C-alpha angles and dihedrals in degrees: 000000000000120000121177109175118201088238117034112244093199136001109293135201121180125186115201129184112227137170086268094053130261118345128192122215123183147160138183126250110279094023117128119245094232108009093179091059099033115015119202092256091056091048091052090050090050089049090054092049098045096035127235097284096050094042091052093055099039102036107018093043089230115114092211125039120246109275093024138291116246091351113048119213087219089068089070128067124203119216135182114254091262095042104062122099120271095228138029132201091222138006120211124203131176118201131203100200093187090216096222122111101198136112092245097038122099119275123228110258129198104242132216109282141199136222131209121219142154091295098049132260120347126195107228095186132210111337093207098239123157122250111277126231120222093193 
């Protein structure tokens, strides 16, 4: 897979075999892909106009921006089984009910869920329950 973001996320070095032999192409983090065509200032203006989510998909070739779009990965903390809080102010679940009542159709499954406490949101993970039957 080739991914060439308009603004480099990290330092890059690409080695390509050509009819003239091996060529190396590189750029530093934050450097524009083609600064003569779209200078960094222009890209930042486009980012402000499009918004972070659309800019990430269109210009960075990454459908979701680093760290998340509407829901930020940083909002959630991960804990070892023995390190998560005992109680939460709120528990959030989302269900896929499958909506097909047949032997071969999918069964509704309890999804992973999250709890909210004094220290923010916590991913509680898959609770290991078996699929449920609505019949």
